[in-house]
PDB file of C-alpha atoms in Angstrom:
ATOM      1  CA  MET A   1      85.314  99.141 109.754  1.00 51.00           C
ATOM      2  CA  GLN A   2      84.911 102.381 107.812  1.00 61.00           C
ATOM      3  CA  LEU A   3      88.251 103.740 109.105  1.00 54.00           C
ATOM      4  CA  LYS A   4      90.090 100.550 108.018  1.00 55.00           C
ATOM      5  CA  HIS A   5      88.883 101.030 104.432  1.00 52.00           C
ATOM      6  CA  LYS A   6      90.007 104.653 104.386  1.00 54.00           C
ATOM      7  CA  VAL A   7      93.448 103.728 105.695  1.00 50.00           C
ATOM      8  CA  PHE A   8      93.709 100.901 103.152  1.00 50.00           C
ATOM      9  CA  TRP A   9      92.831 103.148 100.194  1.00 52.00           C
ATOM     10  CA  ALA A  10      95.109 105.944 101.414  1.00 49.00           C
ATOM     11  CA  GLY A  11      97.986 103.483 101.768  1.00 49.00           C
ATOM     12  CA  LEU A  12      97.293 102.059  98.327  1.00 43.00           C
ATOM     13  CA  ALA A  13      97.314 105.543  96.795  1.00 46.00           C
ATOM     14  CA  VAL A  14     100.638 106.422  98.473  1.00 42.00           C
ATOM     15  CA  THR A  15     102.207 103.145  97.327  1.00 42.00           C
ATOM     16  CA  ALA A  16     101.065 103.671  93.743  1.00 40.00           C
ATOM     17  CA  SER A  17     102.441 107.215  93.764  1.00 42.00           C
ATOM     18  CA  LEU A  18     105.806 106.047  95.073  1.00 39.00           C
ATOM     19  CA  LEU A  19     106.055 103.262  92.522  1.00 39.00           C
ATOM     20  CA  ALA A  20     105.191 105.602  89.660  1.00 39.00           C
ATOM     21  CA  GLY A  21     107.759 108.121  90.883  1.00 40.00           C
ATOM     22  CA  CYS A  22     110.490 105.471  91.026  1.00 37.00           C
ATOM     23  CA  SER A  23     109.733 103.983  87.641  1.00 32.00           C
ATOM     24  CA  SER A  24     112.447 104.090  84.998  1.00 34.00           C
ATOM     25  CA  VAL A  25     109.796 103.751  82.302  1.00 33.00           C
ATOM     26  CA  ASP A  26     108.817 106.857  80.338  1.00 40.00           C
ATOM     27  CA  LEU A  27     105.209 107.321  81.425  1.00 30.00           C
ATOM     28  CA  ASN A  28     104.375 109.585  78.493  1.00 40.00           C
ATOM     29  CA  PRO A  29     102.154 107.428  76.266  1.00 37.00           C
ATOM     30  CA  ASN A  30     102.973 109.627  73.268  1.00 45.00           C
ATOM     31  CA  GLY A  31     106.740 109.452  73.711  1.00 46.00           C
ATOM     32  CA  PRO A  32     109.018 107.336  71.515  1.00 43.00           C
ATOM     33  CA  ASP A  33     109.829 105.044  74.466  1.00 43.00           C
ATOM     34  CA  ALA A  34     106.214 104.413  75.463  1.00 46.00           C
ATOM     35  CA  THR A  35     106.879 100.675  75.776  1.00 46.00           C
ATOM     36  CA  ALA A  36     109.272  99.661  78.573  1.00 49.00           C
ATOM     37  CA  GLY A  37     112.697  98.851  77.222  1.00 56.00           C
ATOM     38  CA  ALA A  38     111.623  99.164  73.599  1.00 73.00           C
ATOM     39  CA  ASP A  39     114.133 100.455  71.076  1.00 84.00           C
ATOM     40  CA  PRO A  40     112.366 103.385  69.390  1.00 86.00           C
ATOM     41  CA  PHE A  41     114.001 102.484  66.070  1.00 88.00           C
ATOM     42  CA  THR A  42     112.529  98.971  66.031  1.00 87.00           C
ATOM     43  CA  ASN A  43     109.283  99.616  67.920  1.00 88.00           C
ATOM     44  CA  PRO A  44     106.546  99.876  65.255  1.00 89.00           C
ATOM     45  CA  ALA A  45     104.538 102.163  67.570  1.00 88.00           C
ATOM     46  CA  SER A  46     107.326 104.761  67.433  1.00 88.00           C
ATOM     47  CA  PRO A  47     107.601 107.260  64.553  1.00 89.00           C
ATOM     48  CA  LEU A  48     111.387 106.740  64.772  1.00 92.00           C
ATOM     49  CA  SER A  49     110.935 103.234  63.357  1.00 91.00           C
ATOM     50  CA  GLN A  50     110.062 104.934  60.074  1.00 93.00           C
ATOM     51  CA  GLN A  51     113.330 106.023  58.524  1.00 96.00           C
ATOM     52  CA  SER A  52     112.411 106.540  54.876  1.00 97.00           C
ATOM     53  CA  ILE A  53     110.664 109.508  53.292  1.00 98.00           C
ATOM     54  CA  TYR A  54     109.060 108.697  49.951  1.00 98.00           C
ATOM     55  CA  PHE A  55     108.777 111.163  47.067  1.00 98.00           C
ATOM     56  CA  ALA A  56     106.594 111.614  44.026  1.00 98.00           C
ATOM     57  CA  PHE A  57     108.022 111.009  40.565  1.00 97.00           C
ATOM     58  CA  ASP A  58     110.588 113.641  39.536  1.00 96.00           C
ATOM     59  CA  SER A  59     110.025 115.581  42.786  1.00 98.00           C
ATOM     60  CA  TYR A  60     112.121 116.633  45.731  1.00 98.00           C
ATOM     61  CA  SER A  61     109.311 118.299  47.709  1.00 98.00           C
ATOM     62  CA  VAL A  62     108.960 116.657  51.108  1.00 97.00           C
ATOM     63  CA  PRO A  63     105.449 115.164  51.296  1.00 97.00           C
ATOM     64  CA  ALA A  64     103.167 116.588  53.999  1.00 96.00           C
ATOM     65  CA  GLU A  65     102.465 113.082  55.324  1.00 96.00           C
ATOM     66  CA  SER A  66     106.165 112.782  56.288  1.00 96.00           C
ATOM     67  CA  GLN A  67     106.196 115.887  58.485  1.00 96.00           C
ATOM     68  CA  ALA A  68     105.303 114.153  61.765  1.00 94.00           C
ATOM     69  CA  MET A  69     108.034 111.557  61.219  1.00 96.00           C
ATOM     70  CA  ILE A  70     110.608 114.255  60.455  1.00 97.00           C
ATOM     71  CA  GLU A  71     109.552 116.149  63.592  1.00 97.00           C
ATOM     72  CA  ALA A  72     110.042 112.983  65.670  1.00 96.00           C
ATOM     73  CA  HIS A  73     113.572 112.556  64.283  1.00 97.00           C
ATOM     74  CA  ALA A  74     114.348 116.225  64.983  1.00 98.00           C
ATOM     75  CA  GLN A  75     113.141 115.781  68.568  1.00 97.00           C
ATOM     76  CA  TYR A  76     115.270 112.651  68.979  1.00 96.00           C
ATOM     77  CA  LEU A  77     118.343 114.480  67.680  1.00 96.00           C
ATOM     78  CA  ALA A  78     117.641 117.383  70.049  1.00 95.00           C
ATOM     79  CA  THR A  79     117.625 115.034  73.044  1.00 94.00           C
ATOM     80  CA  HIS A  80     120.610 112.925  71.894  1.00 94.00           C
ATOM     81  CA  PRO A  81     123.434 115.405  71.225  1.00 93.00           C
ATOM     82  CA  THR A  82     125.981 112.769  70.173  1.00 93.00           C
ATOM     83  CA  ALA A  83     123.746 111.340  67.441  1.00 95.00           C
ATOM     84  CA  THR A  84     124.277 112.408  63.846  1.00 97.00           C
ATOM     85  CA  VAL A  85     122.459 111.419  60.678  1.00 98.00           C
ATOM     86  CA  VAL A  86     123.327 110.694  57.091  1.00 98.00           C
ATOM     87  CA  LEU A  87     120.444 111.522  54.753  1.00 98.00           C
ATOM     88  CA  GLU A  88     120.697 109.187  51.759  1.00 98.00           C
ATOM     89  CA  GLY A  89     118.860 110.360  48.651  1.00 98.00           C
ATOM     90  CA  ASN A  90     117.646 107.724  46.182  1.00 98.00           C
ATOM     91  CA  THR A  91     115.753 107.647  42.900  1.00 98.00           C
ATOM     92  CA  ASP A  92     114.032 105.074  40.746  1.00 97.00           C
ATOM     93  CA  ALA A  93     115.777 103.580  37.706  1.00 96.00           C
ATOM     94  CA  ARG A  94     114.335 105.993  35.159  1.00 96.00           C
ATOM     95  CA  GLY A  95     116.549 108.812  33.947  1.00 95.00           C
ATOM     96  CA  GLY A  96     120.270 109.197  33.360  1.00 97.00           C
ATOM     97  CA  ARG A  97     122.962 108.681  35.981  1.00 97.00           C
ATOM     98  CA  GLU A  98     123.834 112.369  36.419  1.00 98.00           C
ATOM     99  CA  TYR A  99     120.198 113.449  36.541  1.00 98.00           C
ATOM    100  CA  ASN A 100     119.369 110.847  39.202  1.00 98.00           C
ATOM    101  CA  LEU A 101     122.415 111.739  41.314  1.00 98.00           C
ATOM    102  CA  ALA A 102     121.320 115.400  41.243  1.00 98.00           C
ATOM    103  CA  LEU A 103     117.689 114.513  42.061  1.00 98.00           C
ATOM    104  CA  GLY A 104     118.766 112.257  44.947  1.00 98.00           C
ATOM    105  CA  GLN A 105     120.912 115.095  46.297  1.00 98.00           C
ATOM    106  CA  LYS A 106     118.010 117.545  46.077  1.00 98.00           C
ATOM    107  CA  ARG A 107     115.822 115.082  47.972  1.00 98.00           C
ATOM    108  CA  SER A 108     118.348 114.587  50.771  1.00 98.00           C
ATOM    109  CA  ASP A 109     118.982 118.346  50.940  1.00 98.00           C
ATOM    110  CA  SER A 110     115.247 119.028  51.250  1.00 98.00           C
ATOM    111  CA  VAL A 111     114.986 116.676  54.253  1.00 98.00           C
ATOM    112  CA  LYS A 112     118.103 118.276  55.738  1.00 98.00           C
ATOM    113  CA  ASN A 113     116.519 121.719  55.353  1.00 98.00           C
ATOM    114  CA  ARG A 114     113.355 120.537  57.151  1.00 98.00           C
ATOM    115  CA  LEU A 115     115.423 119.163  60.026  1.00 98.00           C
ATOM    116  CA  GLN A 116     117.390 122.423  60.229  1.00 98.00           C
ATOM    117  CA  LEU A 117     114.158 124.407  60.424  1.00 97.00           C
ATOM    118  CA  LEU A 118     113.224 122.198  63.381  1.00 97.00           C
ATOM    119  CA  GLY A 119     116.476 123.081  65.160  1.00 97.00           C
ATOM    120  CA  VAL A 120     118.913 120.325  64.177  1.00 97.00           C
ATOM    121  CA  PRO A 121     122.389 121.849  63.656  1.00 97.00           C
ATOM    122  CA  GLU A 122     123.751 121.462  60.126  1.00 96.00           C
ATOM    123  CA  GLU A 123     127.025 119.961  61.379  1.00 97.00           C
ATOM    124  CA  ARG A 124     125.117 116.941  62.751  1.00 97.00           C
ATOM    125  CA  MET A 125     123.731 116.025  59.333  1.00 98.00           C
ATOM    126  CA  GLU A 126     125.299 114.825  56.111  1.00 98.00           C
ATOM    127  CA  SER A 127     123.343 114.863  52.873  1.00 98.00           C
ATOM    128  CA  VAL A 128     124.371 112.388  50.140  1.00 98.00           C
ATOM    129  CA  SER A 129     122.932 110.925  46.963  1.00 98.00           C
ATOM    130  CA  PHE A 130     123.092 107.407  45.617  1.00 98.00           C
ATOM    131  CA  GLY A 131     120.837 108.155  42.653  1.00 98.00           C
ATOM    132  CA  LYS A 132     119.521 104.882  41.280  1.00 97.00           C
ATOM    133  CA  GLU A 133     122.457 102.812  42.572  1.00 97.00           C
ATOM    134  CA  ARG A 134     120.763 101.455  45.744  1.00 97.00           C
ATOM    135  CA  PRO A 135     117.272 100.286  44.811  1.00 97.00           C
ATOM    136  CA  ARG A 136     115.073  98.813  47.521  1.00 97.00           C
ATOM    137  CA  ALA A 137     112.860  97.080  44.934  1.00 97.00           C
ATOM    138  CA  LEU A 138     114.158  95.608  41.677  1.00 95.00           C
ATOM    139  CA  GLY A 139     110.980  95.579  39.592  1.00 93.00           C
ATOM    140  CA  ASP A 140     110.204  97.779  36.597  1.00 93.00           C
ATOM    141  CA  ASP A 141     106.702  98.702  37.746  1.00 96.00           C
ATOM    142  CA  GLU A 142     105.248 101.700  39.564  1.00 96.00           C
ATOM    143  CA  ALA A 143     105.135  99.912  42.944  1.00 96.00           C
ATOM    144  CA  SER A 144     108.885  99.252  42.735  1.00 97.00           C
ATOM    145  CA  TYR A 145     109.611 102.773  41.512  1.00 98.00           C
ATOM    146  CA  GLN A 146     107.704 104.217  44.498  1.00 97.00           C
ATOM    147  CA  GLN A 147     109.839 102.250  46.974  1.00 98.00           C
ATOM    148  CA  ASN A 148     113.026 103.539  45.358  1.00 98.00           C
ATOM    149  CA  ARG A 149     112.132 107.268  45.362  1.00 98.00           C
ATOM    150  CA  ARG A 150     113.172 107.984  48.944  1.00 98.00           C
ATOM    151  CA  VAL A 151     115.531 109.490  51.477  1.00 98.00           C
ATOM    152  CA  ASP A 152     116.773 107.092  54.146  1.00 98.00           C
ATOM    153  CA  ILE A 153     117.703 108.497  57.566  1.00 98.00           C
ATOM    154  CA  GLN A 154     120.758 106.631  58.872  1.00 97.00           C
ATOM    155  CA  TYR A 155     121.918 107.312  62.433  1.00 96.00           C
ATOM    156  CA  ARG A 156     125.549 107.470  63.491  1.00 90.00           C
ATOM    157  CA  THR A 157     126.893 107.967  67.009  1.00 73.00           C
ATOM    158  CA  LYS A 158     130.217 109.515  67.960  1.00 61.00           C
TER     159      LYS A 158
END
């Protein structure tokens, strides 16, 4: 009886190993594709689902809390050589048109610089500014302004 149990458990272990080795699922629980078949851009558990970096008023310094998200996008771009990004700088409604276009450009350039430091080639990124022309929120309160001060990461494939 003892030998039958040993054979059973050994067979079970071999079967489990074979199934894990044949799996098409990324078994890395920290990877962007941790859920079978999940699109990393729509999976809320993936940092790639976050595609906006938010800025303080009148600032183009990338916030420290956005660093992990930017690193995840850099890693994705490193492993997907045909993917390119457009970094869209935005501002809130305060300030003149020219000032906001310049501030939006500085914001998108600062994200581009971070991605370059992480190894993303410059030719795979485009940095643009929409200033205050593409608000996400239409209110005239601080909560709306905060949603509009951002850089959106938009993916393109060749």
